[in-house]
Amino acid sequence: MPRYLDLESCLQAARLTAAAGEMAPFPFVKGVAQCVVVILEIIQKAANNRNDLRDLAESIVNTLVAVRDAVIEHGPTSASRFQNICVEFQDYMTELLSKLNDERRSRGIRRVLKAKKISDDISAYRQRVQAIKEDFLIRTTTTTQLVLSDVQD
């Protein structure tokens, strides 16, 4: 019996078996192999989600550090300018935590079957974090330009 070292090898073997099932006089082999391919693809997507979540977490922490550093640099009086960004970011983090807790409570096959939805959610979260970063950057740049203008005058 062959040993497969990674999920990609398993997928390749299942796809080859499904293709061979086309030529064999046993149509059920093709059907079973195609089911295995679908399941392995879902499992692969779930594994990719873990990596995507790790990347998302890193991006979130980087955003948090950038906001913190800007507030420290500009002092408490200018921190109110960043209040909307921080409130939006906090709301987003609360929603993300809720969804991750719901996903963690899912068990077995439901968790695997939700992999595509989770992947879409991660992508949406990445876009929202990017939008928050862009808004933060615009506000910081504008504030810096105003301060420089005041200094030059």
XYZ file of N, CA and C in Angstrom:
459
model
N 0.845 -1.177 0.000
C 0.000 0.000 0.000
C 0.893 1.243 0.000
N 0.694 2.177 -0.942
C 1.569 3.347 -1.014
C 1.303 4.317 0.133
N 2.347 5.055 0.516
C 2.225 6.104 1.532
C 2.318 7.446 0.836
N 1.437 8.329 1.189
C 1.426 9.663 0.599
C 1.900 10.646 1.651
N 2.857 11.473 1.270
C 3.492 12.359 2.231
C 2.720 13.647 2.461
N 1.952 14.064 1.484
C 1.228 15.312 1.669
C -0.144 15.237 1.006
N -0.933 16.225 1.273
C -2.298 16.255 0.773
C -2.335 16.350 -0.748
N -1.397 17.078 -1.315
C -1.352 17.219 -2.775
C -1.136 15.862 -3.448
N -0.269 15.041 -2.878
C -0.040 13.695 -3.419
C -1.305 12.845 -3.316
N -2.007 12.976 -2.214
C -3.266 12.239 -2.043
C -4.289 12.678 -3.091
N -4.372 13.997 -3.302
C -5.296 14.509 -4.310
C -4.951 13.985 -5.702
N -3.670 13.994 -6.020
C -3.227 13.508 -7.327
C -3.593 12.033 -7.506
N -3.367 11.237 -6.479
C -3.697 9.810 -6.548
C -5.202 9.608 -6.727
N -6.000 10.394 -6.010
C -7.454 10.273 -6.126
C -7.927 10.692 -7.518
N -7.333 11.754 -8.058
C -7.705 12.198 -9.411
C -7.331 11.150 -10.455
N -6.156 10.562 -10.294
C -5.736 9.504 -11.220
C -6.659 8.291 -11.125
N -7.069 7.959 -9.908
C -7.987 6.835 -9.720
C -9.332 7.134 -10.375
N -9.803 8.371 -10.240
C -11.064 8.754 -10.883
C -10.940 8.653 -12.399
N -9.807 9.097 -12.934
C -9.586 9.002 -14.382
C -9.515 7.544 -14.823
N -8.852 6.721 -14.032
C -8.762 5.295 -14.356
C -10.136 4.640 -14.270
N -10.979 5.141 -13.378
C -12.336 4.617 -13.238
C -13.159 4.813 -14.498
N -12.796 5.813 -15.298
C -13.472 6.042 -16.581
C -13.236 4.864 -17.521
N -12.033 4.322 -17.463
C -11.652 3.261 -18.397
C -11.982 1.866 -17.870
N -12.111 1.734 -16.574
C -12.359 0.420 -15.966
C -13.832 0.038 -16.140
N -14.112 -1.244 -16.114
C -15.512 -1.672 -16.243
C -16.296 -1.515 -14.933
N -15.727 -0.818 -13.957
C -16.383 -0.640 -12.663
C -16.689 0.845 -12.452
N -17.868 1.310 -12.830
C -18.175 2.738 -12.731
C -18.179 3.261 -11.293
N -18.405 2.396 -10.322
C -18.429 2.854 -8.932
C -17.061 3.331 -8.468
N -15.976 2.836 -9.086
C -14.623 3.275 -8.718
C -14.477 4.764 -9.008
N -14.959 5.179 -10.169
C -14.890 6.593 -10.543
C -15.675 7.436 -9.538
N -16.883 6.994 -9.205
C -17.723 7.746 -8.270
C -17.083 7.897 -6.905
N -16.544 6.817 -6.386
C -15.882 6.862 -5.077
C -14.661 7.773 -5.136
N -13.872 7.638 -6.187
C -12.664 8.455 -6.317
C -13.018 9.934 -6.414
N -14.084 10.267 -7.136
C -14.491 11.669 -7.237
C -14.959 12.210 -5.889
N -15.638 11.392 -5.111
C -16.029 11.809 -3.754
C -14.798 12.079 -2.900
N -13.807 11.204 -3.009
C -12.562 11.388 -2.252
C -11.880 12.680 -2.679
N -11.865 12.972 -3.974
C -11.254 14.212 -4.471
C -11.945 15.425 -3.847
N -13.270 15.430 -3.836
C -14.014 16.554 -3.262
C -13.669 16.729 -1.788
N -13.656 15.646 -1.046
C -13.348 15.716 0.388
C -11.924 16.204 0.616
N -10.980 15.689 -0.150
C -9.585 16.121 0.006
C -9.413 17.593 -0.354
N -10.139 18.067 -1.360
C -10.058 19.486 -1.715
C -10.592 20.359 -0.591
N -11.670 19.917 0.059
C -12.219 20.668 1.193
C -11.223 20.678 2.348
N -10.614 19.539 2.608
C -9.603 19.466 3.676
C -8.426 20.373 3.346
N -8.018 20.386 2.087
C -6.917 21.258 1.670
C -7.295 22.725 1.880
N -8.523 23.083 1.563
C -8.995 24.458 1.749
C -8.955 24.820 3.233
N -9.353 23.886 4.107
C -9.314 24.139 5.553
C -7.884 24.372 6.017
N -6.937 23.611 5.480
C -5.525 23.809 5.838
C -5.042 25.168 5.351
N -5.464 25.560 4.163
C -5.096 26.881 3.650
C -5.680 27.978 4.524
N -6.884 27.743 5.069
C -7.509 28.733 5.938
C -6.650 29.015 7.163
N -6.013 27.994 7.713
C -5.145 28.213 8.877
C -4.014 29.169 8.520
N -3.406 28.969 7.363
C -2.332 29.868 6.933
C -2.868 31.272 6.670
N -4.048 31.358 6.053
C -4.650 32.660 5.795
C -4.975 33.376 7.101
N -5.472 32.623 8.088
C -5.763 33.224 9.395
C -4.493 33.733 10.060
N -3.410 32.993 9.915
C -2.132 33.427 10.478
C -1.689 34.740 9.820
N -1.811 34.823 8.499
C -1.458 36.050 7.784
C -2.361 37.207 8.193
N -3.653 36.918 8.345
C -4.593 37.947 8.772
C -4.241 38.451 10.168
N -3.902 37.541 11.068
C -3.522 37.930 12.429
C -2.297 38.839 12.412
N -1.321 38.504 11.587
C -0.119 39.334 11.484
C -0.470 40.728 10.967
N -1.334 40.794 9.982
C -1.753 42.077 9.428
C -2.500 42.907 10.474
N -3.348 42.252 11.255
C -4.102 42.940 12.303
C -3.158 43.515 13.354
N -2.195 42.720 13.777
C -1.241 43.190 14.787
C -0.430 44.363 14.245
N -0.009 44.284 12.997
C 0.741 45.390 12.399
C -0.089 46.668 12.364
N -1.373 46.546 12.053
C -2.261 47.707 12.052
C -2.390 48.282 13.453
N -2.576 47.412 14.420
C -2.712 47.853 15.808
C -1.466 48.593 16.273
N -0.307 48.071 15.964
C 0.955 48.710 16.357
C 1.095 50.071 15.671
N 0.718 50.156 14.396
C 0.819 51.430 13.674
C -0.090 52.485 14.294
N -1.311 52.103 14.644
C -2.234 53.046 15.285
C -1.692 53.465 16.639
N -1.234 52.501 17.423
C -0.681 52.812 18.743
C 0.487 53.779 18.633
N 1.419 53.504 17.725
C 2.593 54.357 17.562
C 2.212 55.766 17.117
N 1.218 55.869 16.233
C 0.786 57.191 15.769
C 0.163 57.989 16.904
N -0.651 57.327 17.718
C -1.279 58.021 18.843
C -0.219 58.458 19.847
N 0.763 57.606 20.110
C 1.847 57.966 21.029
C 2.638 59.142 20.466
N 2.935 59.097 19.185
C 3.736 60.147 18.549
C 3.020 61.490 18.526
N 1.719 61.477 18.263
C 0.983 62.733 18.135
C 0.375 63.206 19.450
N 0.431 62.398 20.474
C -0.072 62.798 21.782
C -1.563 62.596 21.935
N -2.045 62.704 23.179
C -3.449 62.410 23.468
C -4.427 63.393 22.826
N -4.022 64.632 22.586
C -4.962 65.591 22.001
C -5.307 65.245 20.562
N -4.341 64.737 19.823
C -4.623 64.376 18.430
C -5.185 62.966 18.311
N -5.227 62.232 19.415
C -5.736 60.856 19.377
C -7.207 60.819 18.977
N -7.940 61.894 19.256
C -9.358 61.912 18.900
C -9.560 61.796 17.393
N -8.584 62.229 16.616
C -8.677 62.104 15.157
C -8.703 60.647 14.732
N -8.079 59.801 15.521
C -8.001 58.386 15.180
C -9.111 57.572 15.838
N -9.986 58.253 16.563
C -11.021 57.543 17.309
C -11.913 56.710 16.386
N -12.358 57.277 15.270
C -13.234 56.525 14.359
C -12.544 55.287 13.825
N -11.276 55.423 13.485
C -10.527 54.268 12.990
C -10.465 53.196 14.067
N -10.170 53.601 15.289
C -10.050 52.638 16.386
C -11.391 51.972 16.694
N -12.474 52.740 16.662
C -13.798 52.175 16.924
C -14.166 51.174 15.831
N -13.918 51.540 14.576
C -14.204 50.625 13.470
C -13.365 49.351 13.593
N -12.104 49.524 13.936
C -11.205 48.386 14.084
C -11.671 47.486 15.228
N -12.104 48.088 16.336
C -12.595 47.309 17.472
C -13.862 46.535 17.094
N -14.778 47.181 16.387
C -15.994 46.488 15.943
C -15.646 45.302 15.050
N -14.731 45.535 14.158
C -14.288 44.479 13.250
C -13.673 43.318 14.030
N -12.836 43.620 15.011
C -12.192 42.575 15.813
C -13.226 41.785 16.613
N -14.237 42.469 17.136
C -15.298 41.796 17.885
C -16.068 40.834 16.982
N -16.389 41.291 15.774
C -17.092 40.429 14.820
C -16.237 39.228 14.425
N -14.959 39.474 14.182
C -14.047 38.391 13.815
C -13.945 37.364 14.941
N -13.821 37.830 16.171
C -13.742 36.933 17.318
C -14.997 36.071 17.423
N -16.147 36.686 17.224
C -17.405 35.947 17.283
C -17.451 34.849 16.222
N -17.063 35.179 14.995
C -17.088 34.177 13.918
C -16.080 33.067 14.173
N -14.901 33.425 14.662
C -13.894 32.402 14.937
C -14.342 31.476 16.060
N -15.002 32.034 17.081
C -15.523 31.192 18.159
C -16.615 30.260 17.651
N -17.485 30.768 16.778
C -18.519 29.913 16.187
C -17.888 28.784 15.385
N -16.863 29.105 14.608
C -16.188 28.097 13.787
C -15.490 27.071 14.662
N -14.888 27.537 15.752
C -14.176 26.627 16.646
C -15.137 25.645 17.311
N -16.356 26.098 17.590
C -17.343 25.226 18.222
C -17.887 24.182 17.258
N -17.768 24.442 15.956
C -18.208 23.454 14.962
C -17.354 22.210 15.114
N -17.952 21.089 14.869
C -17.206 19.843 15.038
C -17.230 19.032 13.758
N -16.198 18.232 13.645
C -16.130 17.214 12.603
C -16.380 17.710 11.201
N -17.320 17.057 10.556
C -17.560 17.291 9.136
C -18.124 18.682 8.878
N -18.895 19.252 9.823
C -19.425 20.606 9.618
C -18.301 21.609 9.475
N -17.258 21.452 10.266
C -16.116 22.361 10.186
C -15.453 22.250 8.817
N -15.294 21.045 8.345
C -14.656 20.828 7.043
C -15.527 21.387 5.929
N -16.833 21.180 6.020
C -17.737 21.653 4.978
C -17.842 23.175 4.951
N -17.554 23.841 6.064
C -17.606 25.295 6.117
C -16.316 25.945 5.619
N -15.357 25.158 5.162
C -14.045 25.685 4.783
C -14.140 26.756 3.702
N -14.980 26.576 2.705
C -15.109 27.564 1.623
C -15.666 28.868 2.161
N -16.684 28.790 3.009
C -17.266 29.991 3.604
C -16.234 30.711 4.450
N -15.468 29.961 5.204
C -14.431 30.553 6.043
C -13.395 31.243 5.173
N -13.023 30.617 4.081
C -12.061 31.209 3.155
C -12.585 32.541 2.623
N -13.858 32.581 2.261
C -14.462 33.826 1.782
C -14.485 34.880 2.885
N -14.804 34.466 4.114
C -14.810 35.399 5.245
C -13.421 35.975 5.488
N -12.402 35.132 5.432
C -11.031 35.599 5.643
C -10.672 36.634 4.589
N -11.045 36.370 3.359
C -10.772 37.316 2.278
C -11.475 38.647 2.537
N -12.719 38.588 2.979
C -13.452 39.818 3.293
C -12.798 40.554 4.456
N -12.351 39.822 5.477
C -11.683 40.454 6.608
C -10.390 41.129 6.173
N -9.648 40.469 5.297
C -8.413 41.074 4.789
C -8.708 42.397 4.091
N -9.772 42.411 3.300
C -10.134 43.637 2.597
C -10.518 44.730 3.581
N -11.229 44.367 4.638
C -11.617 45.365 5.637
C -10.404 45.896 6.386
N -9.478 45.014 6.747
C -8.258 45.472 7.421
C -7.491 46.404 6.493
N -7.416 46.060 5.222
C -6.714 46.911 4.264
C -7.396 48.274 4.158
N -8.724 48.296 4.144
C -9.454 49.563 4.082
C -9.187 50.403 5.327
N -9.141 49.766 6.488
C -8.844 50.486 7.728
C -7.436 51.064 7.666
N -6.495 50.276 7.175
C -5.116 50.757 7.051
C -5.037 51.949 6.105
N -5.747 51.867 4.986
C -5.719 52.966 4.023
C -6.320 54.226 4.626
N -7.435 54.079 5.337
C -8.051 55.224 6.000
C -7.092 55.820 7.027
N -6.455 54.963 7.788
C -5.481 55.410 8.782
C -4.332 56.156 8.112
N -3.835 55.616 7.019
C -2.728 56.243 6.301
C -3.123 57.614 5.764
N -4.317 57.721 5.216
C -4.786 59.009 4.702
C -4.888 60.025 5.828
N -5.458 59.615 6.949
C -5.585 60.544 8.085
C -4.217 60.956 8.625
N -3.315 59.999 8.734
C -1.977 60.306 9.236
C -1.241 61.236 8.282
N -1.333 60.981 6.998
C -0.674 61.827 6.004
C -1.249 63.236 6.030
N -2.563 63.338 6.114
C -3.202 64.652 6.170
C -2.774 65.412 7.415
N -2.765 64.743 8.548
C -2.341 65.377 9.795
C -0.897 65.847 9.698
N -0.049 65.017 9.145
C 1.363 65.376 8.991
C 1.510 66.587 8.083
N 0.769 66.611 6.984
C 0.840 67.749 6.062
C 0.377 69.033 6.744
N -0.684 68.945 7.539
C -1.172 70.127 8.251
C -0.149 70.632 9.262
N 0.471 69.716 9.988
C 1.484 70.101 10.969
C 2.678 70.730 10.272
N 3.121 70.147 9.181
C 4.247 70.707 8.426
C 3.904 72.080 7.872
N 2.682 72.252 7.424
C 2.248 73.547 6.910
C 2.279 74.602 8.009
N 1.821 74.236 9.205
C 1.853 75.162 10.339
C 3.279 75.506 10.730
N 4.175 74.542 10.690
C 5.573 74.767 11.057
C 6.244 75.689 10.045
N 5.959 75.512 8.769
C 6.577 76.325 7.729
C 6.059 77.751 7.749
N 4.824 77.943 8.179
C 4.251 79.298 8.228
C 4.805 79.993 9.421
